Amino acid sequence: MADTGRRKLGELLIDYGYITPEQLENALVLQKTDGRRIGQILVGLGLLTEQSLIEILEFQLGIPHVNISRRLIPPEILALVPEELARKYKVFPIEKHNKSLMLGMVDPSDVFAIDDLKLKLGHDIQPFIISEGDLSRAFTTYYGMGDQAVRVFKELEDQIEIKDAGNAEEQAGDAGAEDAPIVRLVNMLITQAVKQKASDIHIQPTEGDVRIRLRIDGVLRDIMTSPKATLPALISRLKIMAAMDIAEKRVPQDGRIQAVVEGEALDLRVSSLPTVHGEKIVMRLLFKNNTVKSLDQLGFLPDTIENFRTIYNLPYGIILVTGPTGSGKSTTLSAVLNDLNSPDKNIVTVEDPVEYEIKGISQVQVNRKAGLLFSTALRSFLRQDPDIMMVGEIRDGETARIAVEAAMTGHLVLSTLHTNDAPSSLTRLIDMGIEPFLAASVVIGILAQRLVRGLCKNCAEQYLLPPEHEMRSAISGALPEIDPRQPLTFYRGRGCRMCNNSGMSGRTGIHEVLVMNDAVRDAVRRNASSDELKKIAVASGMRTLLGDGAIKAMKGKTSLEAVWAAAYSGD
């Protein structure tokens, strides 16, 4: 980094062409009346972006920039800086190394603030530049969680006798006491999950404490550790909210919580599981205001989406979407239904749960207690004069048989299965009791998919995979059009502050589409194995999950390692 001699910010901005001398003069006049820093005034006037300001400050001060919104700050780090100090000095804690505290600062040149913070916090201060907007988002996301969580835990420990779990349950059961510590703790936990767009909340007891994690972009992340004494109250409170039996601790239970958090209408699916260290709770967050995405937004390659659209625009037959739990099957089916939806079509669905509400479509929620299952709903659909039916999942032979009957009588049926790839879905149907000739006749196409982690755009870098690499033979088999003698260019994330040094950010899909043709149908009729079906499908032009993922890895959408793990492990 060049030595700037600590020249004034305005001079640097003029030298590098960000502003003109006249614009600086106008900003200096404004500064005399409102007292803000010159950089803030220029941003407010629209003459400078926050990113440009940060870049020039890095150059001027020799201090690196950090993006807090791309990091997950643990509660123990948040607790090091009281909220009132953070707001007073416009700072935010990032990490701690021995006695040195990494502190994001809107004005890292404020030596008086640094000295005061060093004295009050008892740590050496290592400043980093942060933007006003990033700091504001961090306050919204974190404060109310870190400091308050510590205070709530202390209140809970004061109220709960460790050896008397009954008291904890009584406290949890006081649903009207909105200021009760356990109520505040649960509310904070759900609010934090919503703010960070988590898909699941995990509350897992261990031998000595309670581990609380959020699944964000498909990865579980620790957000706090609760004292073990709080577990009975925490579990009981959640069970009461989900209308579950708080007295039953020996068998798994399921429940549901409906709430509005941060303006978001939520449906939380709650599952309890007895473990050796106490009951574990997992909550799936379903956002009712989720907008249905189009297939173009789901990471499909152009030729893959064209093949898939050709299939689901056929008038009748069964289309299956397969993959493990959490692979985006419901999102894909919702996108398909939204594309097919029109006034001249009667579309009905049965789902568990209804994740996306689509205007103009009749959607039914499974209700096991009332006896409303996939099979019973599907049977009723046949009396509703449907054109298209969607079944959330084919789980048993009865549902499979009704779906086959519906397809044979001129309906388009969409559903999901849990199999490793597209060809094995056909053998799965046969295992469920569907005759091979029926499976060959009614299935018109199968989509297999996975969600893989995306690369961080900020730190992605190219590298060459040599022909002799152990993965090359599999890649060449999946993509025969690629010359096996040539090195391939892939991308990987080296790790940076924006991705919390993981090199990865977000998720994307990888897909394989099996289009039923005469060769595949003949193989199904003679009850061929899934391996043989896969060879025939590939010979007919099907691109496998590995091939699809490898192309996306070469485009820098994801890493080859992430694709490899997903294509071969089923994760």
XYZ file of C-alpha atoms in Angstrom:
571
model
C 0.000 0.000 0.000
C 1.418 3.354 -0.986
C 2.252 5.947 1.644
C -0.343 8.707 1.452
C 1.288 10.841 4.145
C -2.115 10.886 5.797
C -3.406 13.389 3.297
C -6.891 14.740 3.872
C -9.787 12.623 2.655
C -11.188 15.380 0.439
C -7.856 15.804 -1.370
C -7.650 12.083 -2.077
C -11.216 11.980 -3.360
C -10.434 14.807 -5.797
C -7.121 13.243 -6.902
C -8.769 9.924 -7.692
C -11.665 11.502 -9.550
C -14.439 10.667 -7.114
C -15.524 14.314 -6.680
C -14.706 17.791 -8.014
C -13.209 20.649 -5.946
C -16.558 22.471 -6.177
C -18.408 19.477 -4.735
C -15.905 19.265 -1.881
C -16.347 22.970 -1.166
C -20.131 22.582 -0.986
C -19.756 19.594 1.363
C -17.413 21.593 3.640
C -20.019 24.336 3.882
C -22.641 21.784 4.906
C -20.253 20.275 7.444
C -20.149 23.557 9.383
C -23.886 23.326 10.023
C -24.506 19.621 10.744
C -21.120 18.472 12.095
C -21.007 15.167 10.205
C -17.797 13.773 8.733
C -17.051 14.884 5.206
C -17.348 11.328 3.869
C -20.833 10.909 5.348
C -21.974 14.196 3.818
C -20.726 13.192 0.355
C -22.499 9.840 0.616
C -25.679 11.586 1.760
C -25.491 13.928 -1.225
C -25.223 10.961 -3.581
C -21.763 12.091 -4.777
C -20.036 9.036 -3.334
C -21.044 5.458 -2.594
C -20.336 3.812 0.756
C -18.094 1.283 -1.020
C -16.036 4.031 -2.687
C -15.692 5.840 0.631
C -14.451 2.670 2.323
C -11.925 2.015 -0.458
C -10.407 5.476 -0.157
C -10.399 5.281 3.663
C -8.507 1.979 3.460
C -5.940 3.711 1.275
C -5.782 6.843 3.429
C -5.558 5.139 6.826
C -3.887 1.850 5.973
C -6.658 0.053 7.884
C -8.526 -2.900 6.288
C -12.273 -2.992 5.738
C -14.559 -5.730 7.119
C -18.144 -6.604 6.157
C -20.019 -7.615 9.312
C -23.110 -8.805 7.437
C -21.028 -11.586 5.885
C -19.910 -12.912 9.268
C -21.588 -14.704 12.157
C -20.604 -13.031 15.434
C -20.788 -15.429 18.426
C -22.661 -14.263 21.562
C -19.490 -14.402 23.670
C -17.863 -11.833 21.368
C -20.966 -9.620 21.381
C -20.937 -9.681 25.184
C -17.479 -8.050 25.209
C -18.887 -4.687 24.068
C -22.034 -3.382 25.821
C -24.682 -2.136 23.432
C -24.600 1.413 24.793
C -20.832 1.687 24.106
C -21.207 0.209 20.632
C -23.891 2.735 19.725
C -22.065 5.657 21.335
C -18.805 5.091 19.433
C -20.347 3.424 16.330
C -18.318 0.272 16.738
C -18.985 -3.454 16.573
C -16.985 -6.425 17.943
C -15.700 -8.937 15.384
C -13.151 -11.322 16.915
C -10.845 -11.664 19.902
C -7.262 -12.934 19.871
C -5.672 -13.170 23.321
C -5.960 -9.605 24.706
C -6.577 -7.970 21.324
C -10.153 -7.176 20.291
C -10.906 -6.710 16.578
C -13.368 -3.840 16.430
C -15.253 -2.581 13.381
C -15.390 1.225 13.464
C -17.164 3.757 11.275
C -14.334 6.194 12.138
C -11.177 4.190 12.920
C -9.145 7.433 12.950
C -10.866 8.514 16.196
C -7.955 7.894 18.580
C -9.905 9.310 21.539
C -12.634 6.688 21.044
C -10.018 3.927 20.740
C -8.290 5.008 23.955
C -11.600 5.219 25.831
C -12.721 1.800 24.580
C -9.366 0.262 25.486
C -9.743 1.575 29.037
C -13.399 0.554 29.468
C -13.193 -2.857 27.786
C -9.814 -3.931 29.118
C -8.536 -5.044 25.702
C -6.108 -3.759 23.129
C -8.139 -2.462 20.180
C -7.424 -3.500 16.588
C -9.613 -1.233 14.413
C -11.246 -2.184 11.103
C -13.291 0.032 8.798
C -17.033 -0.645 8.560
C -19.747 1.274 6.746
C -22.630 3.061 8.433
C -25.101 0.810 6.624
C -23.288 -2.361 7.666
C -23.180 -1.175 11.279
C -26.898 -0.358 11.230
C -27.716 -3.846 9.887
C -25.495 -5.420 12.551
C -27.288 -3.521 15.335
C -30.624 -4.696 13.943
C -29.445 -8.302 13.605
C -27.455 -8.808 16.804
C -28.219 -6.403 19.600
C -31.103 -7.636 21.589
C -29.534 -11.113 21.190
C -26.024 -10.934 22.617
C -26.332 -8.735 25.699
C -29.936 -9.710 26.346
C -29.179 -13.428 26.024
C -26.535 -13.165 28.737
C -28.967 -11.290 31.003
C -31.793 -13.752 30.313
C -29.593 -16.743 31.121
C -28.648 -15.109 34.407
C -32.306 -14.449 35.268
C -33.225 -18.024 34.391
C -30.478 -19.468 36.538
C -31.595 -17.277 39.410
C -35.197 -18.516 39.056
C -34.654 -22.179 38.264
C -33.550 -24.644 40.894
C -31.275 -26.990 38.968
C -32.521 -30.057 40.815
C -36.198 -29.135 40.468
C -37.167 -29.229 36.787
C -40.810 -28.872 37.768
C -40.310 -25.241 38.671
C -38.849 -24.628 35.240
C -41.850 -26.182 33.560
C -44.243 -24.125 35.640
C -42.385 -21.009 34.622
C -42.471 -22.047 30.968
C -46.173 -22.696 31.221
C -46.949 -19.132 32.271
C -47.851 -18.157 28.736
C -49.296 -14.854 29.846
C -46.047 -13.636 31.398
C -44.572 -12.080 28.273
C -41.723 -10.591 30.317
C -40.754 -13.981 31.789
C -37.092 -14.801 30.952
C -37.917 -18.045 29.140
C -40.517 -16.290 26.974
C -38.014 -13.572 26.062
C -35.353 -16.166 25.297
C -37.574 -18.141 22.901
C -38.765 -14.950 21.207
C -35.166 -13.764 20.762
C -34.154 -17.120 19.320
C -36.926 -17.169 16.713
C -36.337 -13.497 15.844
C -32.626 -14.172 15.328
C -33.431 -17.084 13.021
C -35.783 -14.912 10.953
C -33.253 -12.085 10.665
C -30.561 -14.459 9.441
C -32.964 -16.249 7.036
C -32.334 -19.608 8.698
C -34.234 -22.677 7.517
C -34.016 -24.581 10.819
C -33.375 -24.031 14.537
C -31.632 -26.844 16.452
C -31.778 -27.042 20.254
C -29.503 -29.909 21.238
C -28.737 -30.899 24.843
C -25.259 -32.199 25.603
C -23.812 -33.545 28.832
C -23.044 -30.117 30.271
C -25.038 -27.491 28.344
C -27.540 -26.832 25.558
C -26.176 -26.190 22.082
C -28.314 -23.857 19.928
C -27.658 -23.715 16.194
C -29.180 -22.256 13.032
C -29.046 -23.805 9.578
C -28.132 -21.015 7.166
C -27.442 -21.714 3.468
C -27.562 -25.415 4.270
C -24.862 -25.247 6.963
C -25.427 -25.495 10.730
C -23.864 -22.634 12.684
C -23.566 -22.236 16.455
C -25.223 -19.070 17.737
C -25.238 -19.614 21.491
C -24.770 -22.091 24.313
C -27.425 -22.167 27.021
C -26.836 -23.450 30.587
C -28.113 -27.013 31.023
C -30.431 -25.814 33.817
C -32.512 -23.912 31.259
C -33.346 -27.013 29.173
C -36.592 -28.086 30.953
C -38.042 -24.572 30.741
C -36.919 -24.134 27.131
C -38.389 -27.460 25.961
C -41.629 -26.953 27.890
C -42.125 -23.439 26.548
C -41.708 -24.623 22.946
C -43.998 -27.625 23.503
C -46.730 -25.386 24.896
C -46.408 -23.034 21.903
C -46.576 -26.016 19.517
C -49.571 -27.659 21.299
C -47.493 -30.713 22.253
C -47.690 -32.824 25.429
C -45.195 -31.391 27.935
C -45.608 -34.400 30.226
C -44.526 -36.882 27.530
C -40.733 -37.040 27.260
C -40.145 -40.646 26.195
C -41.406 -40.601 22.598
C -40.925 -38.219 19.651
C -43.623 -35.595 19.069
C -44.547 -33.162 16.307
C -46.215 -29.775 16.605
C -46.718 -26.468 14.880
C -46.266 -22.798 15.837
C -47.748 -19.924 13.875
C -46.319 -16.474 14.491
C -45.512 -13.106 12.959
C -41.872 -12.091 13.501
C -40.237 -8.952 12.080
C -43.287 -8.547 9.843
C -42.867 -12.080 8.459
C -45.745 -14.573 8.789
C -44.157 -17.821 9.992
C -45.149 -21.447 10.243
C -42.709 -23.341 12.467
C -42.816 -27.151 12.304
C -41.568 -28.438 15.674
C -40.146 -31.915 16.230
C -38.976 -33.309 19.596
C -36.710 -36.327 20.033
C -35.695 -37.969 23.334
C -31.898 -38.354 23.609
C -29.608 -39.595 26.371
C -28.970 -35.981 27.497
C -32.579 -34.795 27.288
C -35.090 -33.859 24.628
C -33.803 -32.350 21.405
C -35.957 -29.866 19.478
C -35.665 -29.023 15.781
C -37.867 -26.318 14.248
C -38.289 -25.873 10.491
C -39.066 -22.258 9.533
C -41.548 -21.820 6.705
C -42.094 -18.245 5.564
C -45.713 -17.855 4.475
C -44.915 -14.772 2.432
C -42.380 -16.694 0.336
C -42.764 -15.733 -3.294
C -42.692 -18.546 -5.816
C -39.507 -18.458 -7.861
C -39.359 -19.194 -11.559
C -37.294 -22.098 -12.843
C -34.894 -19.571 -14.372
C -33.983 -18.485 -10.819
C -33.191 -21.993 -9.559
C -29.812 -22.559 -11.192
C -30.859 -24.704 -14.167
C -28.596 -24.834 -17.216
C -30.427 -23.628 -20.362
C -30.627 -27.043 -22.064
C -31.689 -28.740 -18.808
C -34.564 -26.338 -18.251
C -35.643 -26.736 -21.893
C -35.799 -30.542 -21.516
C -37.683 -30.270 -18.236
C -40.214 -27.788 -19.632
C -40.878 -30.102 -22.581
C -41.810 -32.852 -20.122
C -44.139 -30.940 -17.820
C -46.028 -29.374 -20.712
C -47.230 -32.817 -21.808
C -50.973 -33.349 -21.161
C -50.774 -36.419 -18.889
C -48.398 -38.764 -17.099
C -46.312 -38.767 -13.914
C -43.387 -36.410 -13.358
C -41.160 -37.107 -10.351
C -38.706 -34.783 -8.612
C -36.239 -36.676 -6.466
C -33.505 -35.879 -3.985
C -32.779 -35.880 -0.238
C -34.594 -33.770 2.341
C -33.748 -30.095 1.917
C -32.701 -30.372 -1.734
C -35.309 -27.868 -2.953
C -37.845 -30.316 -4.423
C -40.878 -28.360 -3.150
C -39.450 -25.105 -4.496
C -38.971 -26.654 -7.929
C -42.476 -28.145 -7.999
C -43.978 -24.811 -6.941
C -42.122 -23.117 -9.801
C -43.516 -25.715 -12.224
C -47.080 -25.270 -10.937
C -46.769 -21.505 -11.162
C -45.645 -21.872 -14.769
C -48.535 -24.226 -15.586
C -51.134 -22.169 -13.719
C -53.762 -20.617 -15.979
C -57.536 -19.920 -15.799
C -58.353 -22.872 -18.073
C -56.680 -25.451 -15.800
C -57.949 -26.947 -12.517
C -54.857 -27.590 -10.387
C -55.049 -29.241 -6.952
C -52.226 -30.128 -4.558
C -51.782 -31.989 -1.280
C -48.679 -30.968 0.650
C -47.012 -31.459 4.021
C -46.522 -28.614 4.654
C -47.806 -26.022 2.176
C -44.618 -23.989 1.735
C -45.731 -21.687 -1.083
C -49.264 -20.397 -1.552
C -50.088 -19.972 -5.253
C -53.069 -17.883 -6.301
C -55.585 -19.815 -8.359
C -54.498 -23.266 -7.158
C -56.439 -25.371 -4.614
C -53.871 -26.453 -2.012
C -54.606 -29.012 0.714
C -52.596 -29.434 3.924
C -52.016 -32.984 5.212
C -53.717 -33.566 8.588
C -52.732 -36.935 10.030
C -54.830 -36.548 13.172
C -57.934 -36.104 11.033
C -56.954 -38.927 8.689
C -56.176 -36.624 5.744
C -53.120 -38.259 4.155
C -51.527 -38.052 0.707
C -53.410 -41.143 -0.425
C -56.847 -40.049 0.864
C -56.483 -36.553 -0.585
C -55.334 -37.917 -3.935
C -58.321 -40.241 -4.107
C -60.646 -37.282 -3.434
C -58.920 -35.202 -6.103
C -60.143 -37.601 -8.787
C -63.698 -36.462 -8.008
C -62.745 -32.769 -8.329
C -62.419 -32.747 -12.154
C -58.682 -31.910 -12.032
C -56.336 -31.287 -14.946
C -53.125 -31.304 -12.896
C -52.465 -32.832 -9.471
C -49.452 -32.437 -7.247
C -48.732 -34.853 -4.381
C -46.109 -33.647 -1.914
C -44.487 -37.076 -1.704
C -45.138 -40.658 -2.778
C -44.353 -42.455 0.479
C -46.196 -45.757 0.125
C -47.660 -48.217 -2.333
C -51.213 -46.940 -1.950
C -50.294 -43.378 -2.908
C -48.193 -44.690 -5.796
C -51.075 -46.807 -7.139
C -53.583 -43.923 -7.015
C -51.064 -41.640 -8.762
C -50.616 -44.245 -11.510
C -54.393 -44.591 -11.924
C -54.750 -40.813 -12.176
C -52.031 -40.598 -14.841
C -53.628 -43.436 -16.819
C -56.953 -41.604 -16.911
C -55.544 -38.473 -18.538
C -54.199 -36.373 -15.656
C -50.795 -34.787 -15.193
C -49.445 -35.848 -11.783
C -46.401 -34.276 -10.140
C -44.767 -35.671 -7.022
C -41.494 -36.266 -5.187
C -39.519 -39.321 -4.135
C -36.478 -39.825 -1.933
C -33.929 -41.554 -4.163
C -30.292 -40.907 -5.018
C -30.738 -40.204 -8.724
C -33.350 -40.106 -11.466
C -33.081 -43.721 -12.767
C -33.431 -45.270 -9.302
C -36.862 -43.590 -8.965
C -38.215 -46.097 -11.484
C -36.964 -49.086 -9.504
C -38.336 -47.463 -6.337
C -41.839 -47.329 -7.848
C -41.564 -51.015 -8.768
C -40.435 -51.808 -5.198
C -43.622 -50.070 -3.998
C -45.717 -52.575 -5.928
C -46.202 -50.821 -9.273
C -45.974 -53.297 -12.142
C -42.962 -52.594 -14.400
C -45.143 -52.206 -17.502
C -47.278 -49.597 -15.677
C -44.245 -47.656 -14.461
C -42.866 -47.658 -18.018
C -46.190 -46.431 -19.408
C -47.136 -43.617 -17.028
C -43.822 -41.998 -15.988
C -42.895 -39.327 -18.548
C -39.882 -37.771 -16.876
C -37.814 -37.525 -13.699
C -35.758 -34.657 -12.294
C -33.079 -35.368 -9.686
C -31.533 -32.435 -7.855
C -29.245 -31.368 -5.035
C -28.391 -28.053 -3.427
C -24.669 -27.301 -3.215
C -22.903 -24.369 -1.618
C -22.018 -21.491 -3.905
C -18.620 -19.833 -4.177
C -17.886 -16.503 -2.537
C -17.733 -14.018 -5.422
C -15.298 -11.846 -3.484
C -12.498 -14.419 -3.116
C -13.107 -16.976 -5.883
C -9.974 -17.791 -7.857
C -9.192 -19.978 -10.858
C -7.088 -23.123 -10.832
C -6.289 -25.866 -13.337
C -7.284 -29.481 -12.763
C -4.630 -31.562 -14.588
C -5.562 -34.563 -16.776
C -3.965 -36.972 -14.312
C -6.110 -35.844 -11.361
C -8.143 -38.644 -9.763
C -11.459 -36.837 -10.438
C -10.794 -36.444 -14.165
C -11.926 -39.916 -15.229
C -15.318 -39.434 -13.541
C -15.687 -35.947 -15.033
C -14.758 -37.245 -18.490
C -17.348 -39.994 -18.124
C -20.005 -37.467 -17.115
C -19.019 -34.965 -19.840
C -17.794 -36.957 -22.858
C -17.616 -33.772 -24.940
C -14.605 -32.618 -22.886
C -11.130 -33.609 -24.102
C -9.670 -35.813 -21.309
C -6.120 -34.797 -22.309
C -6.643 -31.110 -21.586
C -6.515 -29.446 -18.144
C -9.802 -27.995 -16.932
C -10.329 -24.609 -15.291
C -12.276 -24.634 -12.031
C -12.764 -22.122 -9.224
C -12.333 -22.233 -5.466
C -12.765 -19.729 -2.671
C -9.554 -18.891 -0.876
C -11.491 -17.473 2.096
C -12.015 -13.859 3.080
C -13.798 -11.715 5.646
C -16.939 -11.534 3.496
C -17.476 -15.317 3.641
C -16.115 -15.809 7.175
C -13.004 -17.420 5.618
C -15.046 -20.341 4.259
C -14.697 -19.497 0.567
C -18.407 -20.314 0.136
C -21.587 -18.238 0.126
C -25.211 -19.080 -0.692
C -26.428 -22.193 -2.545
C -27.193 -23.295 -6.070
C -28.815 -26.372 -7.599
C -27.387 -29.220 -9.646
C -29.784 -31.315 -11.732
C -30.248 -34.340 -13.951
C -33.307 -34.843 -16.159
C -34.320 -38.291 -17.354
C -36.631 -38.075 -20.377
C -38.491 -41.328 -20.893
C -37.884 -42.820 -24.354
C -38.352 -46.241 -25.938
C -34.977 -47.557 -24.767
C -35.602 -46.597 -21.135
C -39.186 -47.905 -21.221
C -38.062 -51.271 -22.630
C -35.492 -51.567 -19.822
C -38.118 -50.728 -17.178
C -40.541 -53.314 -18.589
C -37.955 -56.058 -18.184
C -37.249 -54.816 -14.631
C -33.674 -53.684 -15.311
C -31.525 -52.539 -12.386
C -31.070 -48.849 -11.622
C -27.417 -49.060 -12.766
C -28.487 -50.429 -16.162
C -31.213 -47.799 -16.431
C -28.650 -45.089 -15.725
C -26.329 -46.355 -18.483
C -29.195 -46.403 -20.976
C -30.360 -42.900 -19.928
C -26.829 -41.474 -20.242
C -26.456 -43.102 -23.654
C -29.744 -41.420 -24.600
C -28.379 -37.998 -23.665
C -29.066 -37.590 -19.924
C -26.492 -35.398 -18.179
C -25.824 -36.707 -14.665
C -25.701 -34.701 -11.444
C -21.900 -34.825 -11.591
C -21.831 -33.576 -15.176
C -24.270 -30.745 -14.447
C -22.349 -29.762 -11.321
C -18.984 -29.914 -13.089
C -20.211 -27.450 -15.712
C -21.384 -25.082 -12.964
C -18.064 -25.490 -11.152
C -16.244 -24.533 -14.363
C -18.486 -21.451 -14.569
C -17.515 -20.431 -11.013
C -20.973 -21.057 -9.529
C -19.718 -23.636 -7.015
C -16.656 -25.729 -6.213
C -15.796 -29.116 -7.703
C -15.438 -30.530 -4.185
C -18.988 -29.445 -3.252
C -20.360 -31.031 -6.434
C -18.388 -34.228 -5.875
C -19.692 -34.592 -2.309
C -23.311 -33.938 -3.346
C -23.273 -36.175 -6.426
C -21.818 -39.164 -4.599
C -23.069 -38.851 -1.006
C -26.654 -37.796 -1.631
C -26.205 -34.769 0.684
